[in-house]
Amino acid sequence: EMEIAIKVVVVGNGAVGKSSMIQRYCKGIFTKDYKKTIGVDFLERQIEVQSEDIRLMLWDTAGQEEFDAITKAYYRGAQACVLAFSTVDRDSFEAIESWKRKVEDEVGEISMVIVQNKIDLIDDAVVKNDEAEALAKKLRLRFYRTSVKDNLNVEEVFRYLAEKYLQQ
Ligand code: GDP
Ligand code: MG
């Protein structure tokens, strides 16, 4: 039986929790001061979806989100994408469409999902629920709210992307 491997890129403004999400999903840990291990391009995790073995390779950036130079190599061959913003960072929400365009300019249309992270900080939210839902509807993308800190909905995001990929 052939194993299916999917390259997933996690994009969004700095500090929305991308690295934390990848660490949480692949290693089961959450730390407040995660630093990318030099030399590691991605972490992976194997899951079973519709009785297929899927290997998800989650690519992280080294924190150069705001610079364009590295992105081409990073996006190359991506088959799925998480567009992430933070509950407490308005700019990161407003940047979602431009992140989507950036990825699609490099790799075309792939499975994507919008993720509002840090939902544990909902009391300090700077994005209204209906705004986020409206954006997801406009872009025709599934929308998840996650807390990487509390391990809420993280599994669901990646499972959805794997299922979506299999459906193509
Ligand atoms: P990145 O720049 O997008 O990779 O963001 P990081 O993963 O480095 O996270 C930035 C900061 O947000 C770190 O201090 C994390 O501990 C914190 N963080 C990540 N996810 C969450 C979350 O769900 N809730 C809260 N409260 N903090 C989070
Ligand atoms: Mg990071």
CSV table of C-alpha atoms and ligand atoms in Angstrom, one decimal:
chain,number,residue,atom,x,y,z
A,1,GLU,CA,0.0,0.0,0.0
A,2,MET,CA,1.3,3.4,-1.0
A,3,GLU,CA,1.8,6.1,1.6
A,4,ILE,CA,0.5,9.5,0.9
A,5,ALA,CA,2.7,12.4,1.9
A,6,ILE,CA,1.3,15.9,2.0
A,7,LYS,CA,3.4,19.1,2.3
A,8,VAL,CA,1.5,21.6,4.4
A,9,VAL,CA,2.7,25.2,4.7
A,10,VAL,CA,1.5,27.3,7.7
A,11,VAL,CA,1.5,31.0,6.8
A,12,GLY,CA,0.5,34.2,8.5
A,13,ASN,CA,2.0,37.2,10.2
A,14,GLY,CA,4.7,36.8,12.9
A,15,ALA,CA,3.7,35.7,16.4
A,16,VAL,CA,0.2,34.3,15.5
A,17,GLY,CA,1.4,30.9,16.7
A,18,LYS,CA,2.5,29.1,13.6
A,19,SER,CA,5.6,27.5,15.0
A,20,SER,CA,3.7,26.7,18.2
A,21,MET,CA,0.9,25.0,16.2
A,22,ILE,CA,3.4,22.8,14.4
A,23,GLN,CA,5.2,21.9,17.6
A,24,ARG,CA,1.9,21.1,19.3
A,25,TYR,CA,0.6,18.9,16.5
A,26,CYS,CA,3.8,17.0,15.8
A,27,LYS,CA,5.5,16.9,19.2
A,28,GLY,CA,2.6,17.4,21.5
A,29,ILE,CA,4.2,20.3,23.3
A,30,PHE,CA,3.6,24.0,24.0
A,31,THR,CA,6.3,26.3,25.2
A,32,LYS,CA,6.1,30.1,25.6
A,33,ASP,CA,9.5,30.7,24.0
A,34,TYR,CA,9.8,28.3,21.2
A,35,LYS,CA,12.7,28.8,18.9
A,36,LYS,CA,13.0,27.1,15.6
A,37,THR,CA,15.7,24.4,15.6
A,38,ILE,CA,18.3,25.4,13.1
A,39,GLY,CA,18.4,23.1,10.1
A,40,VAL,CA,15.0,21.6,10.5
A,41,ASP,CA,12.7,22.6,7.6
A,42,PHE,CA,9.6,20.7,8.7
A,43,LEU,CA,8.1,18.4,11.3
A,44,GLU,CA,5.9,15.5,10.4
A,45,ARG,CA,3.1,13.4,11.8
A,46,GLN,CA,1.4,10.3,10.5
A,47,ILE,CA,-2.4,10.0,10.7
A,48,GLU,CA,-5.0,7.6,9.3
A,49,VAL,CA,-7.7,9.2,7.2
A,50,GLN,CA,-10.4,7.0,5.5
A,51,SER,CA,-8.1,4.0,6.1
A,52,GLU,CA,-5.2,5.7,4.2
A,53,ASP,CA,-1.9,6.3,5.9
A,54,ILE,CA,-1.2,10.0,5.5
A,55,ARG,CA,2.2,11.6,6.3
A,56,LEU,CA,1.7,15.3,7.0
A,57,MET,CA,4.9,17.3,6.6
A,58,LEU,CA,4.4,20.7,8.3
A,59,TRP,CA,6.7,23.4,7.1
A,60,ASP,CA,7.7,26.2,9.4
A,61,THR,CA,9.3,29.5,8.6
A,62,ALA,CA,12.3,30.6,10.6
A,63,GLY,CA,10.5,33.8,11.5
A,64,GLN,CA,11.2,35.7,8.3
A,65,GLU,CA,7.5,36.1,7.6
A,66,GLU,CA,7.8,39.7,6.6
A,67,PHE,CA,10.5,39.0,4.0
A,68,ASP,CA,9.7,37.7,0.6
A,69,ALA,CA,13.0,36.2,-0.4
A,70,ILE,CA,12.6,32.8,1.3
A,71,THR,CA,9.0,32.2,0.5
A,72,LYS,CA,9.4,30.7,-3.0
A,73,ALA,CA,11.5,27.7,-1.7
A,74,TYR,CA,9.2,27.4,1.3
A,75,TYR,CA,6.0,27.2,-0.7
A,76,ARG,CA,7.4,24.9,-3.5
A,77,GLY,CA,5.4,21.7,-3.8
A,78,ALA,CA,2.9,22.6,-1.1
A,79,GLN,CA,-0.3,20.7,-1.3
A,80,ALA,CA,-2.2,22.3,1.6
A,81,CYS,CA,-2.0,25.5,3.5
A,82,VAL,CA,-3.1,26.9,6.9
A,83,LEU,CA,-3.8,30.6,6.8
A,84,ALA,CA,-3.4,31.7,10.4
A,85,PHE,CA,-4.2,34.8,12.3
A,86,SER,CA,-4.4,35.7,16.0
A,87,THR,CA,-7.4,36.7,18.1
A,88,VAL,CA,-5.5,39.6,19.6
A,89,ASP,CA,-3.7,40.9,16.4
A,90,ARG,CA,-5.9,42.9,14.1
A,91,ASP,CA,-3.2,43.3,11.4
A,92,SER,CA,-2.8,39.5,11.2
A,93,PHE,CA,-6.5,39.1,10.4
A,94,GLU,CA,-6.3,41.8,7.7
A,95,ALA,CA,-3.3,40.1,6.2
A,96,ILE,CA,-5.1,36.8,5.5
A,97,GLU,CA,-6.1,37.6,1.9
A,98,SER,CA,-2.6,38.7,1.0
A,99,TRP,CA,-1.2,35.5,2.5
A,100,LYS,CA,-3.6,33.5,0.4
A,101,ARG,CA,-2.6,35.3,-2.8
A,102,LYS,CA,1.1,34.9,-2.0
A,103,VAL,CA,0.7,31.1,-1.7
A,104,GLU,CA,-1.5,30.9,-4.8
A,105,ASP,CA,0.9,32.9,-6.8
A,106,GLU,CA,3.6,30.3,-6.2
A,107,VAL,CA,1.6,27.0,-6.2
A,108,GLY,CA,-1.8,27.7,-7.6
A,109,GLU,CA,-5.0,26.6,-5.9
A,110,ILE,CA,-4.4,24.1,-3.1
A,111,SER,CA,-6.5,23.0,-0.1
A,112,MET,CA,-6.6,25.8,2.4
A,113,VAL,CA,-8.1,26.6,5.8
A,114,ILE,CA,-8.4,29.8,7.8
A,115,VAL,CA,-7.4,29.5,11.5
A,116,GLN,CA,-8.0,32.0,14.2
A,117,ASN,CA,-5.5,31.0,16.9
A,118,LYS,CA,-5.2,32.1,20.5
A,119,ILE,CA,-9.0,31.7,21.1
A,120,ASP,CA,-8.1,31.3,24.8
A,121,LEU,CA,-7.6,35.1,24.7
A,122,ILE,CA,-11.1,35.8,23.5
A,123,ASP,CA,-11.8,38.4,26.2
A,124,ASP,CA,-9.2,40.6,24.5
A,125,ALA,CA,-10.3,39.8,20.9
A,126,VAL,CA,-9.8,42.5,18.3
A,127,VAL,CA,-11.6,40.6,15.6
A,128,LYS,CA,-15.4,40.0,15.7
A,129,ASN,CA,-16.8,36.5,15.1
A,130,ASP,CA,-19.0,37.7,12.2
A,131,GLU,CA,-16.0,39.4,10.5
A,132,ALA,CA,-13.9,36.3,10.6
A,133,GLU,CA,-16.9,34.2,9.4
A,134,ALA,CA,-17.6,36.6,6.6
A,135,LEU,CA,-14.0,36.5,5.4
A,136,ALA,CA,-14.1,32.7,5.4
A,137,LYS,CA,-17.3,32.7,3.4
A,138,LYS,CA,-16.0,35.3,0.9
A,139,LEU,CA,-12.9,33.2,0.3
A,140,ARG,CA,-14.9,30.0,0.4
A,141,LEU,CA,-12.7,28.4,3.0
A,142,ARG,CA,-13.4,26.3,6.1
A,143,PHE,CA,-12.8,28.3,9.3
A,144,TYR,CA,-11.4,27.0,12.6
A,145,ARG,CA,-10.8,28.6,15.9
A,146,THR,CA,-7.9,27.1,17.8
A,147,SER,CA,-6.0,27.5,21.0
A,148,VAL,CA,-2.6,25.9,20.6
A,149,LYS,CA,-2.0,26.7,24.2
A,150,ASP,CA,-5.1,24.8,25.4
A,151,ASN,CA,-4.8,22.2,22.6
A,152,LEU,CA,-8.2,23.1,21.2
A,153,ASN,CA,-9.1,22.2,17.6
A,154,VAL,CA,-5.5,21.8,16.4
A,155,GLU,CA,-6.0,18.1,15.4
A,156,GLU,CA,-9.2,19.0,13.5
A,157,VAL,CA,-7.4,21.6,11.3
A,158,PHE,CA,-4.9,19.1,10.0
A,159,ARG,CA,-7.3,16.2,9.7
A,160,TYR,CA,-9.6,18.5,7.6
A,161,LEU,CA,-6.8,19.4,5.3
A,162,ALA,CA,-5.8,15.7,4.9
A,163,GLU,CA,-9.5,14.8,4.1
A,164,LYS,CA,-9.8,17.6,1.7
A,165,TYR,CA,-6.6,16.5,-0.1
A,166,LEU,CA,-7.9,13.0,-0.4
A,167,GLN,CA,-11.2,14.2,-1.9
A,168,GLN,CA,-9.5,15.9,-4.9
B,1,GDP,P1,4.8,32.4,14.9
B,1,GDP,O1,5.7,33.6,14.8
B,1,GDP,O2,3.6,32.6,14.1
B,1,GDP,O3,5.6,31.1,14.6
B,1,GDP,O4,4.3,32.4,16.5
B,1,GDP,P2,4.9,31.5,17.7
B,1,GDP,O5,4.5,30.1,17.5
B,1,GDP,O6,6.4,31.8,17.8
B,1,GDP,O7,4.1,32.1,18.9
B,1,GDP,C1,4.2,33.4,19.3
B,1,GDP,C2,3.8,33.5,20.7
B,1,GDP,O8,2.4,33.2,20.9
B,1,GDP,C3,4.5,32.6,21.6
B,1,GDP,O9,4.8,33.3,22.9
B,1,GDP,C4,3.5,31.5,21.9
B,1,GDP,O10,3.7,30.8,23.1
B,1,GDP,C5,2.2,32.2,21.9
B,1,GDP,N1,1.1,31.4,21.5
B,1,GDP,C6,1.0,30.5,20.4
B,1,GDP,N2,-0.2,29.9,20.4
B,1,GDP,C7,-1.0,30.5,21.4
B,1,GDP,C8,-2.3,30.3,21.9
B,1,GDP,O11,-3.1,29.5,21.3
B,1,GDP,N3,-2.7,31.0,22.9
B,1,GDP,C9,-1.8,31.9,23.6
B,1,GDP,N4,-2.3,32.6,24.6
B,1,GDP,N5,-0.6,32.1,23.2
B,1,GDP,C10,-0.1,31.4,22.1
B,2,MG,MG,7.6,30.9,14.0
